[in-house]
Amino acid sequence: MTKVLLTGGAGFIGSHTCLALLESGHQVVVIDDFSNGSAEALGRVAELAGLGPWRQTSAERWSGAEPGGSRLTLFRGDVRSSTDLDRAFEAADLGGGISAVLHFAGLKAVGESMAQPLRYWDVNVTGTVRLLEAMGRHGCQTLVFSSSATLYGTTDTVPIPETAPLQPINPYGYTKAAVERMLTDVAASAPGWRIALLRYFNPVGAHPSGRIGEDPNGRPNNLFPFLCQVASGRRQHLEVFGGDWPTGDGTGVRDYLHVMDLAEGHGRALDVLQAEPPQLLTLNLGSGQGHSVLELLRTFETTNGLTLPYTVVERRPGDSAVSVADPSQAERRMGWRTRRSLAEICRDGWAWQSANPQGYSTNKPQHTPELIGTQHGS
Ligand code: UFG
């Protein structure tokens, strides 16, 4: 059993990856500040993984009743805090050290990054510096980093290979590029580093159980969660940003991948890093298929038997016509490709949204204790 640390593991992609890692036998420690995630999400992950109920055993601690050992521990903490990071690494040290980190923690809203650039540089870049320092203190040299196709900017290349030029166009993208650069320098500075830079395209959908899913703060910036909220009646109608793009039906084309495919991609990346000699691996994670806004909308409607109101409005500044991955390197290097269809994405996304129209909010715990949850067995 490998013990891994997930920063931002209580968020959308982190929680789904946490479940996939637990199901493949890993022991997981999570540090999350709950700025865009919740302890409730991990409670449901514990339930789905069969770890027993997620119980609060003291003012500061929740635990489950998994027979046979501690499998999931959650700390409330900030990746910019060395103290918080040390606490997570040291708790894990009780039963053997952390062998790898999956670094999801970060801010990800393009518009917000333009209004608050320093916050993005602080959380995304300083947070990663602090994390790497902590990894150094605790003798861990294996890291999977959540990068983004946003690095490719508004390229016309279709599909986009990893070798395409990096030309971010907003502070969020610059911070991802800076971290990729920093990790490349770190990997070159000393032997032993095993680092994967995973460039996500458009992760959407939810676990098929409908128990965990995406729970954006406030008005969703992204198409899929917005569509789900229109379907549940929480939003009146969808605005389609531009009907005059040079695409088949005039609406923007993206590479949507099911979040469980993405979660499994992280498991594969970890396996490859741990099995092979030290390396820096840079991979696109996408389906290789492009779908327009209207295609996604129609698939959502057909799959779920719904009709969703929409209007076509002006293009959104900074958008591009088409963004589709060339995912062939991920298949070649780690035998990974997406397995789930657009219809499954729509079915599972709706299963989550319809069962949890307000997300996790009705069950969100108070965020005061430092140690929010931990699962200990014998
Ligand atoms: N769109 C709408 N209406 C909406 C929201 C989006 O029509 O309310 C359209 C966009 O114009 C675009 C498509 O739906 O054509 C997808 O937009 P998203 O905002 O869902 O996703 P983006 O491709 O713009 O960006 C996402 C993430 C970025 C990441 C990028 C990687 O938000 O952080 O994918 O390709 F970098």
XYZ file of C-alpha atoms and ligand atoms in Angstrom:
414
model
C 0.000 0.000 0.000
C 1.384 3.419 -0.970
C 0.675 6.442 1.202
C -0.030 9.580 -0.806
C -0.785 13.207 0.056
C -3.434 15.070 -1.924
C -3.374 18.852 -1.649
C -6.813 20.211 -2.509
C -8.149 16.685 -2.193
C -11.590 17.848 -1.007
C -12.342 19.693 -4.252
C -13.931 18.449 -7.451
C -11.065 16.640 -9.167
C -9.258 15.890 -5.898
C -12.227 14.117 -4.315
C -12.835 11.917 -7.365
C -9.134 11.074 -7.532
C -9.132 10.341 -3.805
C -11.846 7.754 -4.385
C -10.008 6.169 -7.328
C -6.801 5.937 -5.271
C -8.581 4.422 -2.263
C -10.216 1.877 -4.561
C -6.852 0.856 -5.932
C -5.543 0.275 -2.424
C -3.680 3.486 -1.625
C -3.686 5.177 1.744
C -4.615 8.844 1.367
C -3.870 11.968 3.419
C -5.629 15.147 2.299
C -4.848 18.770 3.070
C -7.480 21.276 1.966
C -8.451 24.771 3.104
C -12.111 24.302 2.029
C -12.017 27.412 -0.141
C -13.559 25.300 -2.891
C -14.029 21.910 -1.277
C -15.615 20.392 1.800
C -15.166 17.745 4.468
C -18.598 16.475 3.446
C -17.220 15.571 0.015
C -14.579 13.368 1.619
C -17.119 11.858 3.976
C -18.970 10.693 0.895
C -15.732 9.447 -0.649
C -15.145 7.397 2.519
C -18.660 5.994 2.202
C -18.221 5.114 -1.492
C -14.880 3.451 -0.767
C -16.539 1.323 1.918
C -14.419 2.792 4.695
C -17.330 3.069 7.072
C -19.194 6.172 8.238
C -17.312 9.450 8.447
C -17.845 10.470 12.048
C -16.778 13.468 14.063
C -15.105 11.957 17.103
C -14.102 15.200 18.800
C -14.383 18.915 18.190
C -11.446 18.627 15.839
C -11.573 15.153 14.516
C -13.741 12.905 12.431
C -13.059 9.252 11.989
C -14.469 6.297 10.243
C -14.810 2.757 11.352
C -12.965 0.936 8.648
C -11.847 -2.449 9.831
C -8.199 -3.136 9.159
C -6.392 0.174 9.187
C -6.310 3.895 8.636
C -6.976 4.720 4.982
C -8.131 8.338 4.771
C -7.073 11.334 6.834
C -8.193 14.887 6.208
C -6.599 18.048 7.540
C -7.831 21.542 7.131
C -4.755 23.467 6.069
C -3.248 25.920 3.635
C -0.535 24.896 1.184
C 1.177 28.240 1.779
C 1.701 27.287 5.430
C 4.785 25.194 6.188
C 3.275 24.371 9.575
C 0.099 23.009 8.014
C 2.077 20.995 5.461
C 4.391 19.553 8.123
C 1.373 18.497 10.162
C 0.020 16.526 7.210
C 3.384 14.924 6.418
C 4.069 14.154 10.079
C 0.699 12.590 10.755
C 1.403 10.319 7.854
C 4.834 9.567 9.253
C 3.167 7.775 12.160
C 2.691 4.782 9.952
C 5.375 5.306 7.329
C 6.113 8.303 5.153
C 4.287 9.875 2.264
C 5.710 8.418 -0.936
C 4.038 10.776 -3.401
C 2.094 14.038 -3.571
C -0.742 14.868 -5.952
C -0.989 18.646 -6.024
C -4.523 19.820 -6.843
C -4.673 22.836 -4.536
C -4.934 26.055 -6.477
C -7.199 28.770 -7.794
C -8.651 28.215 -11.250
C -11.058 30.942 -12.365
C -9.774 32.883 -15.365
C -11.826 36.065 -14.770
C -10.998 36.150 -11.070
C -7.298 35.793 -11.906
C -7.459 38.982 -13.977
C -9.084 40.891 -11.105
C -6.864 39.403 -8.365
C -3.522 38.437 -9.964
C -1.468 38.562 -6.758
C -3.797 36.119 -5.071
C -3.278 33.700 -7.971
C 0.512 34.044 -7.875
C 0.462 33.606 -4.103
C -1.754 30.514 -3.904
C -0.666 28.786 -7.103
C 3.044 29.626 -7.184
C 4.010 30.374 -3.570
C 1.835 27.438 -2.492
C 3.829 25.132 -4.756
C 7.164 26.536 -3.482
C 6.074 25.810 0.102
C 4.938 22.329 -0.902
C 8.258 21.519 -2.595
C 10.136 22.746 0.477
C 7.995 20.487 2.670
C 8.600 17.557 0.320
C 12.331 18.238 0.701
C 12.059 18.187 4.508
C 10.147 14.915 4.433
C 12.211 13.113 1.804
C 9.500 12.878 -0.851
C 10.452 13.338 -4.521
C 7.385 12.120 -6.405
C 4.825 14.699 -7.524
C 1.816 14.752 -9.834
C 0.877 18.329 -10.707
C -2.519 19.556 -11.944
C -1.627 21.595 -14.983
C -4.008 22.824 -17.637
C -4.613 23.111 -21.357
C -5.006 26.814 -20.633
C -1.230 26.919 -21.205
C -1.780 26.555 -24.926
C -3.728 29.821 -25.096
C -5.874 30.514 -28.126
C -4.016 28.279 -30.548
C -5.493 27.176 -33.877
C -3.668 23.843 -33.707
C -6.105 20.901 -33.685
C -5.499 18.550 -31.960
C -2.926 20.064 -29.593
C 0.199 17.999 -28.832
C 2.320 18.571 -25.701
C 5.003 20.110 -27.937
C 2.737 23.027 -28.945
C 4.017 26.439 -27.841
C 2.959 27.592 -24.393
C 1.270 30.965 -24.669
C -1.012 31.621 -21.705
C -3.200 34.679 -21.988
C -4.280 35.394 -18.412
C -2.751 35.374 -14.903
C -4.223 31.949 -14.132
C -2.447 30.521 -17.181
C 0.793 32.331 -16.328
C 0.807 30.790 -12.851
C 0.373 27.286 -14.323
C 3.202 27.979 -16.786
C 5.395 29.310 -13.958
C 4.825 26.195 -11.860
C 5.578 23.913 -14.821
C 8.829 25.873 -15.340
C 9.679 25.683 -11.654
C 9.094 21.941 -11.541
C 11.252 21.476 -14.628
C 14.064 23.370 -12.870
C 13.577 21.348 -9.683
C 13.685 18.061 -11.601
C 16.960 19.135 -13.231
C 18.516 20.319 -9.971
C 18.934 16.969 -8.225
C 18.641 13.303 -9.103
C 15.647 11.316 -7.956
C 12.709 13.538 -8.872
C 9.704 11.849 -10.421
C 7.292 14.502 -11.647
C 4.217 14.360 -13.870
C 2.728 17.540 -15.349
C -0.824 16.616 -16.312
C -2.454 19.124 -18.630
C -6.199 18.734 -18.206
C -8.584 19.718 -20.963
C -12.222 20.118 -19.792
C -12.989 17.784 -16.850
C -16.742 17.424 -16.288
C -19.358 14.922 -15.087
C -19.435 13.252 -11.694
C -19.107 9.876 -10.030
C -21.974 7.692 -11.326
C -23.354 7.246 -7.799
C -24.452 10.907 -7.761
C -22.895 11.202 -4.286
C -19.908 13.373 -5.267
C -19.601 15.991 -7.985
C -18.688 19.559 -8.813
C -19.906 22.201 -6.350
C -18.691 25.579 -7.608
C -18.748 28.615 -5.347
C -21.379 31.064 -6.570
C -22.244 31.434 -10.237
C -20.413 28.767 -12.255
C -17.845 30.089 -14.750
C -17.787 26.886 -16.746
C -20.306 25.473 -19.150
C -21.050 22.063 -17.653
C -21.870 23.077 -14.062
C -23.897 25.984 -15.440
C -25.853 23.614 -17.677
C -26.536 21.350 -14.698
C -27.818 24.290 -12.656
C -30.142 25.338 -15.487
C -31.434 21.772 -15.610
C -32.182 21.802 -11.881
C -33.897 25.186 -12.070
C -31.246 26.993 -10.040
C -30.410 29.167 -13.102
C -32.964 30.455 -15.584
C -31.255 29.797 -18.883
C -27.911 29.092 -20.461
C -26.042 31.802 -22.313
C -24.104 30.374 -25.229
C -21.013 32.539 -25.711
C -20.901 33.145 -29.443
C -22.747 31.562 -32.368
C -20.315 32.761 -35.018
C -17.167 30.768 -34.291
C -15.574 29.001 -37.275
C -16.921 25.620 -36.153
C -19.593 23.279 -37.520
C -22.525 24.926 -35.746
C -20.862 28.234 -34.826
C -20.412 27.457 -31.109
C -17.128 26.769 -29.311
C -15.647 23.273 -29.415
C -13.927 21.703 -26.387
C -12.504 18.380 -25.297
C -14.729 17.236 -22.416
C -13.521 14.321 -20.328
C -15.303 12.465 -17.555
C -13.838 13.308 -14.155
C -13.544 9.573 -13.336
C -11.408 9.068 -16.454
C -9.281 11.955 -15.254
C -9.112 10.467 -11.744
C -7.923 7.160 -13.180
C -5.330 9.045 -15.227
C -3.787 10.252 -11.980
C -3.576 6.693 -10.695
C -1.831 5.634 -13.902
C 0.602 8.570 -13.714
C 1.468 7.613 -10.151
C 2.039 3.982 -11.136
C 4.300 4.994 -14.022
C 6.313 7.438 -11.905
C 6.819 4.849 -9.193
C 7.678 1.992 -11.565
C 10.066 3.787 -13.895
C 13.373 5.590 -13.299
C 13.158 9.226 -12.190
C 11.758 11.454 -14.927
C 9.687 14.496 -15.791
C 6.568 13.424 -17.656
C 4.382 15.982 -19.450
C 1.044 14.680 -20.692
C -2.223 16.001 -22.057
C -5.272 14.437 -20.453
C -8.210 14.725 -22.808
C -10.422 12.520 -24.940
C -9.130 13.693 -28.301
C -12.756 14.396 -29.312
C -14.188 17.863 -29.735
C -17.813 18.731 -28.980
C -19.546 22.074 -29.494
C -21.598 23.868 -26.855
C -24.795 22.957 -28.696
C -23.743 19.314 -29.075
C -23.146 19.089 -25.337
C -26.481 20.765 -24.664
C -28.351 18.401 -27.011
C -26.636 15.332 -25.561
C -27.547 16.488 -22.056
C -31.166 16.968 -23.105
C -31.472 13.645 -24.940
C -29.702 11.606 -22.277
C -31.724 13.020 -19.427
C -35.062 13.656 -21.142
C -34.962 17.390 -20.483
C -35.321 20.584 -22.488
C -33.054 23.451 -21.468
C -33.645 27.101 -22.356
C -30.716 28.962 -23.896
C -29.851 32.138 -25.768
C -26.867 32.838 -27.973
C -24.987 35.948 -26.802
C -21.667 37.677 -27.571
C -18.412 35.741 -27.515
C -16.650 35.663 -24.150
C -13.343 37.598 -24.232
C -10.309 35.290 -24.249
C -12.182 32.248 -25.615
C -10.973 30.293 -28.635
C -12.966 28.445 -31.289
C -11.575 24.983 -30.696
C -9.497 23.275 -27.990
C -8.966 19.533 -28.418
C -6.178 17.374 -26.980
C -3.859 15.089 -28.798
C -3.926 12.457 -26.024
C -1.714 9.917 -27.824
C 1.263 10.415 -25.499
C -0.834 9.545 -22.442
C -1.829 6.305 -24.127
C 1.717 5.535 -25.244
C 3.429 6.416 -21.948
C 0.900 5.117 -19.449
C -1.709 3.118 -21.323
C -4.436 5.614 -20.457
C -7.279 6.838 -22.601
C -10.760 8.073 -21.791
C -13.363 5.305 -21.627
C -16.542 7.212 -20.852
C -18.741 8.884 -23.484
C -20.301 12.333 -23.617
C -23.662 10.711 -22.830
C -22.194 9.120 -19.683
C -20.786 12.500 -18.691
C -24.272 14.025 -19.055
C -26.000 11.164 -17.244
C -23.599 11.213 -14.294
C -23.454 15.007 -14.063
C -27.237 15.117 -13.870
C -27.351 12.277 -11.317
C -25.179 14.445 -9.053
C -26.960 17.742 -9.703
C -30.487 16.378 -9.393
C -29.709 14.627 -6.110
C -27.763 17.616 -4.734
C -29.320 20.765 -6.224
C -27.482 22.954 -3.709
C -24.259 20.934 -3.868
C -22.815 19.960 -0.512
C -23.970 23.208 1.101
C -26.721 21.821 3.295
C -24.227 19.498 4.926
C -21.144 21.705 5.085
C -19.504 21.550 8.521
C -18.156 24.529 10.452
C -14.660 25.339 9.249
C -13.191 26.256 12.587
C -11.256 23.191 13.729
C -7.771 22.747 12.352
C -8.067 19.007 12.217
C -11.374 18.362 10.552
C -11.361 14.717 9.843
C -9.291 11.615 10.157
C -9.959 7.976 9.587
C -8.204 5.565 11.869
C -8.614 1.892 12.099
C -6.701 -0.460 14.302
N -19.562 28.587 -22.531
C -20.830 29.046 -22.825
N -21.612 29.478 -21.788
C -21.200 29.444 -20.488
C -19.910 28.963 -20.201
C -19.108 28.549 -21.251
O -21.229 29.097 -23.977
O -21.968 29.855 -19.599
C -18.734 28.068 -23.635
C -17.370 28.727 -23.769
O -17.448 29.881 -24.590
C -16.559 27.589 -24.399
C -17.162 26.333 -23.786
O -18.473 26.711 -23.355
O -16.752 27.555 -25.782
C -16.408 25.808 -22.586
O -16.213 26.831 -21.648
P -15.744 26.538 -20.151
O -15.727 27.832 -19.409
O -16.518 25.423 -19.584
O -14.255 25.970 -20.351
P -12.980 26.644 -21.038
O -12.590 25.763 -22.173
O -13.177 28.066 -21.337
O -11.902 26.601 -19.879
C -11.711 25.433 -19.108
C -11.249 25.867 -17.721
C -9.878 26.466 -17.773
C -8.974 25.525 -18.472
C -9.486 25.169 -19.827
C -8.598 24.155 -20.463
O -12.141 26.809 -17.177
O -9.419 26.677 -16.470
O -10.780 24.622 -19.712
O -8.905 23.990 -21.816
F -7.775 26.079 -18.585
